[in-house]
Amino acid sequence: MKRLHGKTMLITGASSGFGRGIALACAEEGADLALVGRDEGRLSEVAEAARSQGGRAVVCVADIGDEAQVYAAVERARAALGRIDVLVNNAGMNVTQRSIADTSADQWRQLLNVNLTAAFLFTKALLPEMIAREAGTIINVASRAALHPHLAGGVGYSTSKQGMDALTQVTNEEANRHGVRACLLCPGVGNTPLLDRRPTPPPPEQRLKMLQPEDLGAVVVLVASMPARVNIELVSMLPTRL
Ligand SMILES: NC(=O)c1ccc[n+]([C@@H]2O[C@H](COP(=O)([O-])OP(=O)(O)OC[C@H]3O[C@@H](n4cnc5c(N)ncnc54)[C@H](OP(=O)(O)O)[C@@H]3O)[C@@H](O)[C@H]2O)c1
């Protein structure tokens, strides 16, 4: 039996990088997917690959920095899949500017909006029905910056990721007694297009030593497929040799 057979999942940022890897790994394990992002073409390509594993996959185009579009994406996912068993708040962004001096107020607001507020809104939309069903898993893809905020990651990025730690802890406090669990997933550096927005993007030989999208996929499958009595509340994962 596939480990996520019969499970429905909403994954944000499924068009690229870690989110794409998570979507493909979960599809391989039998999950039905709602794929959220702005790039319809790349989401459709992931959906097609997911369907080739035999499951359902629906594309939900949304700019998650916009509250109305978050709720519209949830409605589209519900209409296609019915209930959502697993929410993966993975979408995220960074800007090239990292210091307080260089980060504009607009960039700060955008980072908090996309990286943190959207995760809150998806949680707010889906948590009540998970609580009512006494089952559900929420996986918040943060970063090492959630545990160790740093200037290299940037002031806005680090603050947004540390906020995901708080969101995860409060979700657990509010929902564990109803059978709903939340996991903060903190990856170190990964080989994804996000790195192209670094002030100096890393060279190809260094990228091979980093976490790969399929590594995130393997961890999400594990967290989502553990028996309901188990809450893996924190995962910190790093490249071994960097
Ligand atoms: N790569 C790393 O080293 C690393 C390390 C630690 C944590 N992370 C975290 O891992 C997550 C995934 O990042 P990644 O490295 O896979 O980056 P990526 O390849 O750039 O993917 C980012 C994803 O987020 C989506 N996204 C961004 N802004 C959006 C918006 N306004 N509305 C809807 N979707 C949006 C993008 O979709 P569209 O372009 O289709 O909108 C894309 O699918 C992020 O939360 C990131 O902070 C990454």
Tab-separated table of C-alpha atoms and ligand atoms in Angstrom:
chain	number	residue	atom	x	y	z
A	1	MET	CA	0.000	0.000	0.000
A	2	LYS	CA	1.303	3.465	-0.899
A	3	ARG	CA	1.969	5.524	2.240
A	4	LEU	CA	-0.334	8.461	1.352
A	5	HIS	CA	-3.064	6.495	-0.411
A	6	GLY	CA	-6.428	8.255	0.073
A	7	LYS	CA	-4.852	11.438	1.482
A	8	THR	CA	-5.599	14.857	-0.019
A	9	MET	CA	-2.957	17.585	0.192
A	10	LEU	CA	-2.755	21.284	-0.571
A	11	ILE	CA	0.832	22.335	-1.337
A	12	THR	CA	1.797	25.980	-1.835
A	13	GLY	CA	4.748	26.882	-4.035
A	14	ALA	CA	4.350	23.595	-5.911
A	15	SER	CA	5.569	25.008	-9.228
A	16	SER	CA	9.278	25.035	-8.372
A	17	GLY	CA	12.117	23.815	-6.158
A	18	PHE	CA	11.212	22.183	-2.839
A	19	GLY	CA	7.442	22.418	-3.446
A	20	ARG	CA	7.731	20.621	-6.775
A	21	GLY	CA	9.845	17.903	-5.115
A	22	ILE	CA	7.304	17.585	-2.299
A	23	ALA	CA	4.400	17.325	-4.771
A	24	LEU	CA	6.085	14.632	-6.874
A	25	ALA	CA	7.127	12.569	-3.834
A	26	CYS	CA	3.606	12.735	-2.365
A	27	ALA	CA	2.008	11.823	-5.704
A	28	GLU	CA	4.312	8.819	-5.928
A	29	GLU	CA	2.998	7.741	-2.512
A	30	GLY	CA	-0.611	7.958	-3.709
A	31	ALA	CA	-1.768	11.412	-2.506
A	32	ASP	CA	-4.301	13.569	-4.375
A	33	LEU	CA	-2.974	17.106	-4.743
A	34	ALA	CA	-4.018	20.745	-4.955
A	35	LEU	CA	-1.048	22.670	-6.321
A	36	VAL	CA	-0.827	26.391	-5.531
A	37	GLY	CA	1.393	29.017	-7.160
A	38	ARG	CA	1.315	31.855	-9.677
A	39	ASP	CA	2.879	30.129	-12.686
A	40	GLU	CA	0.064	28.141	-14.316
A	41	GLY	CA	2.332	26.521	-16.923
A	42	ARG	CA	4.794	25.114	-14.400
A	43	LEU	CA	1.982	24.027	-12.050
A	44	SER	CA	0.293	22.200	-14.942
A	45	GLU	CA	3.520	20.380	-15.727
A	46	VAL	CA	3.788	19.219	-12.080
A	47	ALA	CA	0.089	18.258	-12.092
A	48	GLU	CA	0.556	16.156	-15.207
A	49	ALA	CA	3.557	14.363	-13.673
A	50	ALA	CA	1.516	13.776	-10.497
A	51	ARG	CA	-1.452	12.373	-12.438
A	52	SER	CA	0.857	9.947	-14.226
A	53	GLN	CA	1.251	8.290	-10.788
A	54	GLY	CA	-2.482	7.542	-10.853
A	55	GLY	CA	-3.795	10.192	-8.459
A	56	ARG	CA	-5.752	13.418	-8.878
A	57	ALA	CA	-4.024	16.792	-9.167
A	58	VAL	CA	-5.664	20.205	-9.505
A	59	VAL	CA	-3.936	23.470	-10.307
A	60	CYS	CA	-4.930	26.445	-8.109
A	61	VAL	CA	-3.377	29.593	-9.546
A	62	ALA	CA	-3.009	32.243	-6.850
A	63	ASP	CA	-0.766	35.031	-5.703
A	64	ILE	CA	-0.753	34.104	-2.029
A	65	GLY	CA	0.280	37.611	-1.058
A	66	ASP	CA	-3.371	38.493	-1.730
A	67	GLU	CA	-5.856	37.326	0.930
A	68	ALA	CA	-8.779	36.901	-1.466
A	69	GLN	CA	-6.657	34.734	-3.767
A	70	VAL	CA	-5.672	32.498	-0.826
A	71	TYR	CA	-9.323	31.831	-0.008
A	72	ALA	CA	-10.164	31.320	-3.712
A	73	ALA	CA	-7.373	28.727	-3.961
A	74	VAL	CA	-8.753	26.890	-0.927
A	75	GLU	CA	-12.254	26.887	-2.472
A	76	ARG	CA	-10.923	25.521	-5.761
A	77	ALA	CA	-9.031	22.792	-3.897
A	78	ARG	CA	-12.136	21.866	-1.880
A	79	ALA	CA	-14.311	21.810	-4.993
A	80	ALA	CA	-11.924	19.416	-6.727
A	81	LEU	CA	-10.803	17.211	-3.842
A	82	GLY	CA	-13.387	17.595	-1.080
A	83	ARG	CA	-11.643	17.667	2.301
A	84	ILE	CA	-7.957	18.577	2.665
A	85	ASP	CA	-6.044	16.207	4.970
A	86	VAL	CA	-2.596	17.781	4.748
A	87	LEU	CA	-1.612	21.426	4.257
A	88	VAL	CA	1.974	22.163	3.237
A	89	ASN	CA	2.815	25.860	3.566
A	90	ASN	CA	5.929	25.828	1.409
A	91	ALA	CA	5.776	28.905	-0.863
A	92	GLY	CA	8.346	31.514	-0.019
A	93	MET	CA	10.595	34.176	-1.416
A	94	ASN	CA	13.580	36.315	-0.598
A	95	VAL	CA	14.956	39.565	-1.895
A	96	THR	CA	18.546	40.322	-2.818
A	97	GLN	CA	18.845	43.023	-0.161
A	98	ARG	CA	19.533	41.517	3.278
A	99	SER	CA	20.428	44.234	5.811
A	100	ILE	CA	18.032	46.564	7.626
A	101	ALA	CA	19.699	49.466	5.855
A	102	ASP	CA	19.144	48.006	2.383
A	103	THR	CA	15.689	46.421	2.878
A	104	SER	CA	12.858	48.774	1.961
A	105	ALA	CA	9.602	48.897	3.932
A	106	ASP	CA	7.779	47.513	0.880
A	107	GLN	CA	10.192	44.566	0.653
A	108	TRP	CA	9.735	43.871	4.386
A	109	ARG	CA	5.936	43.872	3.972
A	110	GLN	CA	6.095	41.614	0.908
A	111	LEU	CA	8.369	39.083	2.666
A	112	LEU	CA	6.103	38.894	5.702
A	113	ASN	CA	3.011	38.742	3.513
A	114	VAL	CA	4.126	35.906	1.237
A	115	ASN	CA	6.274	33.904	3.696
A	116	LEU	CA	4.208	34.233	6.863
A	117	THR	CA	0.763	35.827	6.506
A	118	ALA	CA	-0.189	33.455	3.676
A	119	ALA	CA	0.668	30.451	5.888
A	120	PHE	CA	-1.553	31.935	8.608
A	121	LEU	CA	-4.406	32.455	6.123
A	122	PHE	CA	-4.211	28.909	4.697
A	123	THR	CA	-4.123	27.577	8.268
A	124	LYS	CA	-7.069	29.780	9.256
A	125	ALA	CA	-9.061	28.529	6.259
A	126	LEU	CA	-8.368	24.812	6.761
A	127	LEU	CA	-7.881	24.307	10.497
A	128	PRO	CA	-11.590	24.452	11.510
A	129	GLU	CA	-12.522	21.548	9.256
A	130	MET	CA	-9.470	19.547	10.417
A	131	ILE	CA	-10.515	20.154	14.022
A	132	ALA	CA	-14.098	19.123	13.206
A	133	ARG	CA	-12.809	15.879	11.633
A	134	GLU	CA	-10.371	15.347	14.540
A	135	ALA	CA	-7.575	14.761	12.006
A	136	GLY	CA	-5.140	16.773	9.931
A	137	THR	CA	-1.490	17.613	9.378
A	138	ILE	CA	0.021	21.029	8.710
A	139	ILE	CA	3.638	21.228	7.572
A	140	ASN	CA	5.252	24.663	7.578
A	141	VAL	CA	8.408	24.832	5.471
A	142	ALA	CA	10.508	27.443	7.231
A	143	SER	CA	14.305	27.488	7.163
A	144	ARG	CA	17.343	27.235	9.402
A	145	ALA	CA	16.741	30.978	9.695
A	146	ALA	CA	13.731	30.109	11.899
A	147	LEU	CA	16.096	28.590	14.460
A	148	HIS	CA	19.106	30.835	13.841
A	149	PRO	CA	18.053	34.148	12.271
A	150	HIS	CA	20.953	35.688	10.429
A	151	LEU	CA	21.958	38.649	8.323
A	152	ALA	CA	23.029	36.394	5.435
A	153	GLY	CA	19.413	35.225	5.120
A	154	GLY	CA	18.164	38.754	5.553
A	155	VAL	CA	16.189	40.648	8.155
A	156	GLY	CA	12.790	40.244	6.479
A	157	TYR	CA	13.323	36.589	5.506
A	158	SER	CA	14.641	35.586	8.950
A	159	THR	CA	11.808	37.384	10.725
A	160	SER	CA	9.184	35.741	8.519
A	161	LYS	CA	10.675	32.277	9.094
A	162	GLN	CA	10.932	32.736	12.854
A	163	GLY	CA	7.277	33.772	12.707
A	164	MET	CA	6.479	30.366	11.184
A	165	ASP	CA	7.952	28.771	14.301
A	166	ALA	CA	5.476	30.726	16.431
A	167	LEU	CA	2.600	29.891	14.066
A	168	THR	CA	3.462	26.184	14.269
A	169	GLN	CA	3.707	26.185	18.064
A	170	VAL	CA	0.393	28.003	18.486
A	171	THR	CA	-1.262	25.668	15.961
A	172	ASN	CA	-0.114	22.694	18.040
A	173	GLU	CA	-1.284	24.291	21.286
A	174	GLU	CA	-4.694	25.035	19.770
A	175	ALA	CA	-5.252	21.865	17.784
A	176	ASN	CA	-3.324	18.873	19.208
A	177	ARG	CA	-6.169	18.079	21.599
A	178	HIS	CA	-8.420	17.773	18.526
A	179	GLY	CA	-6.103	15.308	16.799
A	180	VAL	CA	-4.502	17.892	14.473
A	181	ARG	CA	-0.700	18.190	14.340
A	182	ALA	CA	1.701	20.782	12.945
A	183	CYS	CA	5.344	20.424	11.953
A	184	LEU	CA	7.984	23.118	11.505
A	185	LEU	CA	10.354	21.915	8.794
A	186	CYS	CA	13.674	23.773	8.807
A	187	PRO	CA	15.865	22.960	5.834
A	188	GLY	CA	19.355	24.281	5.358
A	189	VAL	CA	20.471	25.431	1.966
A	190	GLY	CA	18.817	23.656	-0.960
A	191	ASN	CA	19.490	23.399	-4.672
A	192	THR	CA	16.517	25.393	-5.977
A	193	PRO	CA	15.917	28.503	-8.115
A	194	LEU	CA	15.603	30.560	-4.888
A	195	LEU	CA	19.411	30.673	-4.798
A	196	ASP	CA	19.475	32.661	-8.025
A	197	ARG	CA	18.211	35.639	-5.964
A	198	ARG	CA	21.246	35.522	-3.667
A	199	PRO	CA	23.609	38.490	-4.005
A	200	THR	CA	26.151	35.930	-5.370
A	201	PRO	CA	24.476	32.710	-6.628
A	202	PRO	CA	26.468	29.521	-5.770
A	203	PRO	CA	28.367	27.584	-8.480
A	204	PRO	CA	27.012	24.249	-9.859
A	205	GLU	CA	29.516	22.023	-7.970
A	206	GLN	CA	28.402	23.545	-4.666
A	207	ARG	CA	24.711	23.108	-5.553
A	208	LEU	CA	25.200	19.323	-5.851
A	209	LYS	CA	26.189	19.128	-2.159
A	210	MET	CA	23.043	20.969	-1.042
A	211	LEU	CA	19.673	19.494	-0.069
A	212	GLN	CA	17.750	18.475	-3.180
A	213	PRO	CA	13.969	18.894	-3.727
A	214	GLU	CA	13.430	15.124	-3.433
A	215	ASP	CA	15.014	15.204	0.064
A	216	LEU	CA	12.252	17.570	1.209
A	217	GLY	CA	9.742	15.286	-0.524
A	218	ALA	CA	10.967	12.275	1.477
A	219	VAL	CA	10.623	14.145	4.790
A	220	VAL	CA	7.129	15.466	4.016
A	221	VAL	CA	5.990	11.944	3.081
A	222	LEU	CA	7.362	10.686	6.405
A	223	VAL	CA	5.745	13.427	8.520
A	224	ALA	CA	2.381	13.125	6.755
A	225	SER	CA	2.277	9.336	6.857
A	226	MET	CA	3.137	8.794	10.527
A	227	PRO	CA	0.292	7.329	12.614
A	228	ALA	CA	-2.139	9.999	13.868
A	229	ARG	CA	-0.816	9.581	17.430
A	230	VAL	CA	2.631	10.896	16.369
A	231	ASN	CA	3.388	14.600	15.979
A	232	ILE	CA	6.793	15.319	14.470
A	233	GLU	CA	6.746	18.941	15.563
A	234	LEU	CA	10.215	20.000	14.393
A	235	VAL	CA	12.561	18.798	11.668
A	236	SER	CA	15.946	20.410	11.151
A	237	MET	CA	17.765	19.087	8.086
A	238	LEU	CA	21.138	20.179	6.728
A	239	PRO	CA	23.463	19.214	3.919
A	240	THR	CA	26.051	16.854	5.389
A	241	ARG	CA	29.126	18.139	3.570
A	242	LEU	CA	28.665	21.887	3.131
B	1	LIG	N1	16.349	26.842	-1.311
B	1	LIG	C1	16.811	26.998	-0.084
B	1	LIG	O1	18.030	27.059	0.155
B	1	LIG	C2	15.862	27.075	1.063
B	1	LIG	C3	16.371	26.862	2.349
B	1	LIG	C4	15.494	26.912	3.425
B	1	LIG	C5	14.157	27.158	3.228
B	1	LIG	N2	13.683	27.365	1.968
B	1	LIG	C6	12.247	27.622	1.812
B	1	LIG	O2	11.681	26.617	1.012
B	1	LIG	C7	10.507	27.134	0.382
B	1	LIG	C8	10.551	26.830	-1.097
B	1	LIG	O3	11.633	27.553	-1.661
B	1	LIG	P1	12.477	27.051	-2.912
B	1	LIG	O4	13.881	27.078	-2.499
B	1	LIG	O5	11.885	25.824	-3.461
B	1	LIG	O6	12.272	28.320	-3.887
B	1	LIG	P2	11.690	28.471	-5.377
B	1	LIG	O7	12.202	27.401	-6.248
B	1	LIG	O8	11.941	29.891	-5.718
B	1	LIG	O9	10.134	28.229	-5.168
B	1	LIG	C9	9.332	29.157	-4.495
B	1	LIG	C10	7.894	28.764	-4.691
B	1	LIG	O10	7.068	29.708	-3.989
B	1	LIG	C11	6.067	30.163	-4.867
B	1	LIG	N3	5.724	31.551	-4.589
B	1	LIG	C12	6.568	32.586	-4.335
B	1	LIG	N4	5.884	33.724	-4.199
B	1	LIG	C13	4.566	33.418	-4.377
B	1	LIG	C14	3.368	34.162	-4.366
B	1	LIG	N5	3.354	35.480	-4.144
B	1	LIG	N6	2.210	33.519	-4.593
B	1	LIG	C15	2.194	32.187	-4.825
B	1	LIG	N7	3.293	31.426	-4.829
B	1	LIG	C16	4.472	32.025	-4.614
B	1	LIG	C17	6.638	30.028	-6.265
B	1	LIG	O11	5.583	29.828	-7.195
B	1	LIG	P3	5.250	30.794	-8.456
B	1	LIG	O12	6.544	31.320	-8.961
B	1	LIG	O13	4.525	29.868	-9.383
B	1	LIG	O14	4.371	31.814	-7.883
B	1	LIG	C18	7.484	28.771	-6.144
B	1	LIG	O15	6.714	27.633	-6.425
B	1	LIG	C19	10.477	28.628	0.688
B	1	LIG	O16	9.572	28.875	1.736
B	1	LIG	C20	11.901	28.913	1.121
B	1	LIG	O17	11.986	30.016	1.988
B	1	LIG	C21	14.498	27.318	0.872
